XYZ file of N, CA and C in Angstrom:
447
model
N -15.229 -8.381 1.940
C -15.644 -7.385 2.583
C -16.078 -6.321 1.436
N -17.194 -5.477 1.728
C -17.684 -4.546 1.146
C -16.856 -3.606 0.740
N -16.020 -3.533 1.738
C -14.637 -2.197 1.652
C -13.947 -2.122 0.328
N -13.337 -3.382 0.158
C -12.720 -3.663 -1.295
C -13.087 -2.747 -2.532
N -14.209 -3.071 -2.734
C -14.785 -2.202 -4.150
C -14.838 -0.764 -3.747
N -15.097 -0.514 -2.694
C -15.023 1.000 -2.283
C -13.459 1.565 -2.322
N -12.702 1.034 -1.926
C -10.922 1.237 -1.749
C -10.557 1.275 -3.267
N -10.895 -0.031 -3.954
C -10.655 0.139 -5.300
C -10.866 1.303 -6.271
N -12.202 1.930 -5.673
C -12.709 2.993 -6.575
C -12.032 4.418 -5.716
N -11.993 4.189 -4.903
C -11.334 5.461 -4.099
C -9.738 5.767 -4.643
N -9.260 4.657 -4.908
C -7.812 4.645 -5.582
C -7.948 5.478 -6.982
N -8.905 5.163 -7.502
C -9.110 6.053 -9.268
C -9.488 7.297 -8.683
N -9.456 7.886 -7.678
C -9.692 9.291 -7.457
C -8.479 10.019 -6.985
N -8.549 11.404 -7.475
C -7.617 12.260 -7.068
C -7.398 12.478 -5.883
N -5.919 12.435 -5.282
C -5.527 12.600 -3.679
C -4.898 13.853 -3.581
N -4.832 14.740 -4.416
C -4.191 15.842 -4.203
C -2.573 15.510 -4.501
N -1.829 16.383 -3.927
C -0.454 16.457 -3.990
C 0.310 14.633 -3.940
N -0.477 13.899 -2.974
C -0.095 12.344 -3.097
C -0.406 11.663 -4.363
N -1.335 11.865 -5.051
C -1.472 11.422 -6.399
C -0.588 11.900 -7.307
N -0.252 13.246 -7.334
C 0.946 13.526 -8.287
C 1.983 12.943 -8.017
N 2.386 13.124 -6.542
C 3.762 12.342 -6.228
C 3.905 10.915 -6.760
N 2.813 9.923 -6.498
C 2.723 8.749 -7.034
C 3.085 8.567 -8.442
N 2.056 9.324 -9.291
C 2.447 9.064 -10.720
C 3.359 9.842 -11.421
N 4.236 10.561 -10.793
C 5.157 11.515 -11.421
C 6.515 11.208 -10.990
N 6.520 10.352 -9.553
C 7.756 10.045 -9.021
C 8.976 9.411 -10.195
N 10.304 9.396 -10.042
C 11.130 9.057 -11.073
C 11.287 7.531 -11.118
N 10.847 6.790 -9.997
C 10.742 5.306 -9.705
C 10.028 4.708 -8.775
N 9.746 3.804 -8.723
C 8.529 3.079 -8.067
C 9.108 3.436 -6.535
N 10.132 3.125 -6.232
C 10.500 3.400 -4.817
C 10.422 4.665 -4.243
N 10.592 5.953 -5.167
C 10.271 7.289 -4.815
C 8.870 7.384 -4.656
N 8.134 6.994 -5.568
C 6.624 7.128 -5.032
C 6.054 6.430 -4.090
N 6.550 5.224 -3.698
C 6.125 4.398 -2.457
C 6.626 5.224 -1.301
N 7.799 5.711 -1.157
C 8.279 6.665 -0.230
C 7.525 7.659 -0.102
N 7.221 8.414 -1.193
C 6.167 10.002 -0.836
C 4.673 9.345 -0.309
N 4.590 8.097 -0.915
C 2.997 7.499 -0.190
C 3.272 7.631 1.420
N 4.387 6.694 1.704
C 4.530 6.362 3.233
C 4.786 7.927 3.721
N 5.346 8.778 3.336
C 5.647 9.948 3.980
C 4.328 10.950 4.342
N 3.816 11.190 3.274
C 2.674 12.232 3.066
C 1.117 11.663 3.427
N 1.011 10.196 3.104
C -0.350 9.819 3.466
C -0.934 9.849 4.617
N 0.019 9.391 5.582
C -0.662 9.812 7.209
C -1.302 11.327 7.335
N -1.063 12.221 6.312
C -1.904 13.547 6.669
C -3.320 13.073 6.462
N -3.587 12.035 5.508
C -4.929 11.589 5.420
C -5.734 11.076 6.310
N -4.817 10.170 6.993
C -5.225 9.141 7.821
C -4.181 9.234 9.480
N -4.385 10.385 9.997
C -3.611 10.687 11.320
C -3.599 9.840 12.118
N -4.324 8.670 12.213
C -4.417 7.548 13.227
C -3.040 6.411 12.747
N -2.347 6.951 11.885
C -1.601 5.446 11.253
C -0.256 6.238 10.936
N 0.676 5.539 11.553
C 1.941 5.802 11.373
C 2.567 4.783 9.866
N 3.043 5.419 8.884
C 3.338 4.563 7.955
C 5.136 4.802 7.759
N 5.598 3.837 7.267
C 7.036 3.591 7.119
C 7.482 2.561 6.342
N 8.554 2.870 5.570
C 9.159 1.718 4.989
C 10.522 1.200 5.343
N 10.647 -0.082 4.745
C 12.264 -0.603 5.320
C 12.518 -1.757 4.419
N 13.758 -1.918 4.418
C 14.289 -3.032 3.437
C 15.041 -4.043 4.396
N 14.569 -5.173 4.302
C 15.256 -6.512 4.784
C 15.610 -7.525 3.763
N 16.873 -7.543 3.695
C 17.496 -8.288 2.543
C 16.599 -7.888 1.059
N 16.167 -9.134 0.619
C 15.766 -8.709 -0.659
C 14.433 -8.338 -0.863
N 13.401 -8.101 0.273
C 12.323 -7.373 0.422
C 12.032 -5.919 0.807
N 11.144 -5.058 0.707
C 10.741 -4.078 1.062
C 9.217 -4.265 1.831
N 9.181 -3.599 2.929
C 8.137 -3.590 3.781
C 7.550 -2.252 4.071
N 6.363 -1.890 3.287
C 5.635 -0.791 3.443
C 4.538 -0.945 4.497
N 5.003 -0.389 6.080
C 4.324 -0.692 6.809
C 3.565 0.286 7.545
N 2.290 -0.421 7.902
C 1.181 0.578 8.427
C 0.926 0.019 10.018
N 1.552 1.092 11.181
C 1.289 1.159 12.350
C 0.201 1.962 13.041
N -0.895 1.494 13.596
C -1.870 2.278 14.332
C -1.163 2.886 15.406
N -1.848 4.080 15.602
C -1.421 4.986 16.776
C -2.184 5.037 17.709
N -3.288 4.380 17.325
C -4.740 4.311 18.463
C -4.897 3.001 18.267
N -5.932 2.780 19.354
C -6.716 1.395 19.211
C -7.955 1.607 18.239
N -7.773 0.810 17.176
C -8.727 1.396 15.986
C -10.052 0.141 16.062
N -9.993 -0.431 17.212
C -11.033 -1.383 17.337
C -11.782 -2.186 16.007
N -13.073 -2.605 16.070
C -13.438 -3.316 15.090
C -13.053 -2.942 13.665
N -12.671 -1.592 13.806
C -12.619 -1.055 12.320
C -11.289 -1.211 11.742
N -10.352 -1.445 12.691
C -8.779 -1.795 11.855
C -8.814 -2.339 10.532
N -9.169 -3.564 10.376
C -9.218 -4.235 9.072
C -9.519 -3.220 7.791
N -10.494 -2.356 8.065
C -10.753 -1.477 7.190
C -9.892 -0.368 6.954
N -9.346 0.007 7.999
C -8.477 1.508 8.228
C -7.076 0.669 7.870
N -6.742 -0.419 8.014
C -5.399 -0.952 7.515
C -5.474 -1.508 6.210
N -6.441 -2.085 5.637
C -6.314 -2.674 4.390
C -6.594 -1.502 3.044
N -7.510 -0.694 3.499
C -7.736 0.288 2.558
C -6.407 1.099 1.906
N -5.378 1.341 2.679
C -4.271 2.054 2.183
C -3.665 1.112 1.302
N -3.668 -0.215 1.695
C -2.843 -1.122 0.976
C -3.263 -1.479 -0.520
N -4.865 -1.099 -0.752
C -5.418 -1.419 -1.755
C -5.052 -0.115 -2.508
N -4.971 1.028 -2.254
C -4.620 2.268 -2.845
C -3.027 2.040 -3.322
N -2.015 1.438 -2.529
C -0.655 1.106 -3.109
C -0.770 -0.016 -4.269
N -1.833 -1.020 -3.910
C -1.713 -2.103 -4.972
C -2.100 -1.566 -6.222
N -3.138 -0.990 -6.586
C -3.627 -0.214 -7.385
C -2.651 0.560 -8.095
N -2.112 1.175 -7.498
C -0.903 2.111 -8.028
C 0.435 1.107 -8.531
N 0.671 0.324 -8.083
C 1.636 -0.662 -8.415
C 0.976 -1.483 -9.911
N -0.250 -1.857 -9.912
C -0.737 -2.617 -10.603
C -0.854 -1.434 -12.063
N -1.591 -0.187 -11.990
C -1.664 0.646 -13.096
C -0.552 1.284 -13.233
N 0.320 1.571 -12.732
C 1.451 2.623 -13.233
C 2.696 1.556 -13.598
N 3.185 0.558 -12.780
C 4.086 -0.226 -13.267
C 3.843 -1.707 -13.706
N 2.563 -2.270 -13.551
C 2.332 -3.427 -13.858
C 3.116 -4.494 -13.757
N 3.617 -4.559 -12.312
C 4.444 -5.651 -12.170
C 3.569 -7.048 -11.724
N 4.285 -7.993 -11.435
C 3.594 -9.063 -11.104
C 3.464 -9.297 -9.642
N 2.338 -8.806 -9.254
C 1.735 -8.895 -7.881
C 1.935 -10.044 -6.998
N 1.812 -11.252 -7.493
C 2.152 -12.495 -6.977
C 3.532 -12.639 -6.292
N 4.299 -11.851 -6.740
C 5.632 -11.429 -6.156
C 5.680 -11.007 -4.714
N 4.312 -10.209 -4.458
C 4.059 -9.405 -3.357
C 3.673 -10.023 -2.171
N 3.475 -9.658 -0.987
C 2.769 -10.473 -0.081
C 1.961 -9.331 1.196
N 1.094 -9.636 1.607
C 0.269 -8.998 2.697
C 0.333 -9.610 4.041
N 1.141 -8.696 4.902
C 1.161 -9.144 6.525
C 0.070 -8.351 7.140
N -0.525 -9.210 7.872
C -1.669 -8.374 8.815
C -1.498 -8.739 10.030
N -1.202 -8.033 11.111
C -0.697 -8.299 12.668
C -2.167 -8.660 13.524
N -3.543 -8.779 12.755
C -4.779 -9.075 13.612
C -4.896 -10.645 12.921
N -5.771 -11.279 13.957
C -6.117 -12.563 13.657
C -6.895 -12.550 12.172
N -7.312 -13.942 11.855
C -8.301 -13.959 10.705
C -9.449 -13.045 11.158
N -10.038 -12.518 10.224
C -11.389 -11.849 10.523
C -12.410 -13.045 9.670
N -13.717 -12.247 10.199
C -14.918 -13.068 9.171
C -14.869 -12.998 7.671
N -14.109 -11.985 7.144
C -13.988 -11.998 6.143
C -12.834 -12.220 5.336
N -11.964 -13.163 6.079
C -10.341 -13.570 5.794
C -10.660 -14.323 4.220
N -11.475 -14.921 3.978
C -11.507 -15.612 2.429
C -11.628 -14.754 1.463
N -12.407 -13.529 1.738
C -12.717 -12.529 0.791
C -11.652 -11.819 0.430
N -10.787 -11.641 1.767
C -9.604 -10.963 1.772
C -8.413 -11.508 0.797
N -8.278 -12.596 1.089
C -7.512 -13.617 -0.017
C -7.918 -13.870 -1.293
N -9.246 -13.773 -1.418
C -9.455 -13.593 -3.067
C -9.506 -12.422 -3.372
N -9.521 -11.303 -3.009
C -9.140 -9.985 -3.234
C -7.812 -9.735 -3.676
N -7.045 -9.902 -2.785
C -5.793 -9.323 -3.106
C -4.947 -10.587 -4.027
N -4.212 -10.064 -4.912
C -3.534 -10.655 -5.770
C -2.135 -11.608 -5.397
N -2.107 -11.450 -4.156
C -0.569 -12.122 -3.549
C -1.276 -12.835 -2.170
N -0.159 -13.499 -1.721
C -0.542 -14.263 -0.537
C -1.138 -13.042 0.838
N -1.591 -13.492 1.583
C -2.261 -12.899 2.559
C -2.061 -13.680 4.016
N -1.070 -12.934 4.903
C -0.826 -13.800 6.259
C -1.561 -12.878 7.309
N -2.422 -13.605 7.985
C -3.014 -12.907 9.325
C -2.057 -13.361 10.506
N -2.141 -12.753 11.933
C -1.424 -12.857 12.856
C 0.194 -12.895 12.585
N 0.455 -11.711 11.802
C 1.783 -11.721 11.149
C 2.797 -10.766 12.285
N 2.291 -10.207 13.086
C 3.165 -9.406 14.002
C 3.428 -7.997 13.424
N 2.814 -7.451 12.208
C 2.920 -6.266 11.522
C 2.033 -6.376 10.460
N 1.759 -4.887 10.255
C 0.725 -4.753 9.023
C 1.784 -4.228 7.931
N 1.799 -4.796 6.931
C 2.997 -4.375 5.842
C 2.323 -4.892 4.467
N 2.654 -4.344 3.584
C 2.591 -4.640 1.979
C 4.202 -4.849 1.643
N 4.287 -6.147 1.176
C 5.847 -6.798 1.300
C 5.952 -7.006 -0.330
N 6.857 -6.155 -0.627
C 7.174 -6.225 -2.206
C 8.860 -6.663 -2.086
N 9.249 -7.122 -3.349
C 10.563 -7.240 -3.774
C 11.263 -5.938 -3.863
N 12.278 -5.892 -3.006
C 13.336 -4.559 -2.804
C 13.750 -4.225 -4.377
N 13.819 -5.291 -5.287
C 14.375 -4.783 -6.613
C 13.374 -3.894 -7.421
N 11.805 -3.965 -7.130
C 11.249 -3.138 -7.534
C 11.291 -1.667 -7.459
N 12.162 -1.303 -6.176
C 12.121 0.175 -6.140
C 12.769 1.031 -7.086
N 13.728 0.395 -7.673
C 14.265 0.870 -8.608
C 13.588 0.964 -10.330
N 12.498 0.507 -10.506
C 11.999 0.508 -11.723
C 11.521 2.076 -12.154
N 11.938 2.142 -13.328
C 11.611 3.676 -13.634
C 10.261 3.804 -13.806
N 9.810 5.147 -13.729
C 8.360 5.250 -13.987
C 8.394 6.170 -15.429
N 7.513 5.453 -16.414
C 7.773 6.329 -17.713
C 6.978 7.483 -17.721
N 6.120 7.583 -16.727
C 5.098 8.706 -16.640
C 5.777 9.844 -15.521
N 7.222 9.739 -15.717
C 8.098 10.574 -14.749
C 7.830 11.842 -15.161
N 7.452 13.037 -14.474
C 7.439 14.430 -14.824
C 8.301 15.346 -13.847
N 9.242 15.627 -14.238
C 10.147 16.148 -13.382
C 9.591 17.480 -12.520
N 8.938 18.242 -13.616
C 8.264 19.829 -13.094
C 7.231 19.326 -12.036
N 6.484 18.556 -11.986
C 5.411 17.943 -10.750
C 6.163 17.284 -9.762
N 7.718 16.487 -9.857
C 7.767 15.619 -8.929
C 8.713 16.882 -7.728
N 9.512 17.701 -8.614
C 10.314 18.649 -7.793
C 9.776 19.439 -6.786
């Protein structure tokens, strides 16, 4: 889908306090939590929340309204932003992550699977970037206390 490139470029741009929180957080978990808490101010039609189940952490996106035909774009774009953050700041092995989408395969399902460096599962019952919970304690070498506080 055309929007993967757009979303990847969007990830490189400044998103105000959300970007500062992501890059200056003490740990990966702190940064993801800040993203989940504050990014909905950019996308008020979506509720974001995180939860841990066993050894996995789910960064979930729950639409607050019917998103219709644009749902894949509006769900997958924030996932791309988080993916780029994990790649650029932490360099984690994203093959250990997964993407769960609550909608059926779209016309661009193969492009989706080719774009994301982790397994993608459609009709999963939720929209979530799933990462190992152990990643949450990874220290951010770029942590800046004065911008985090």
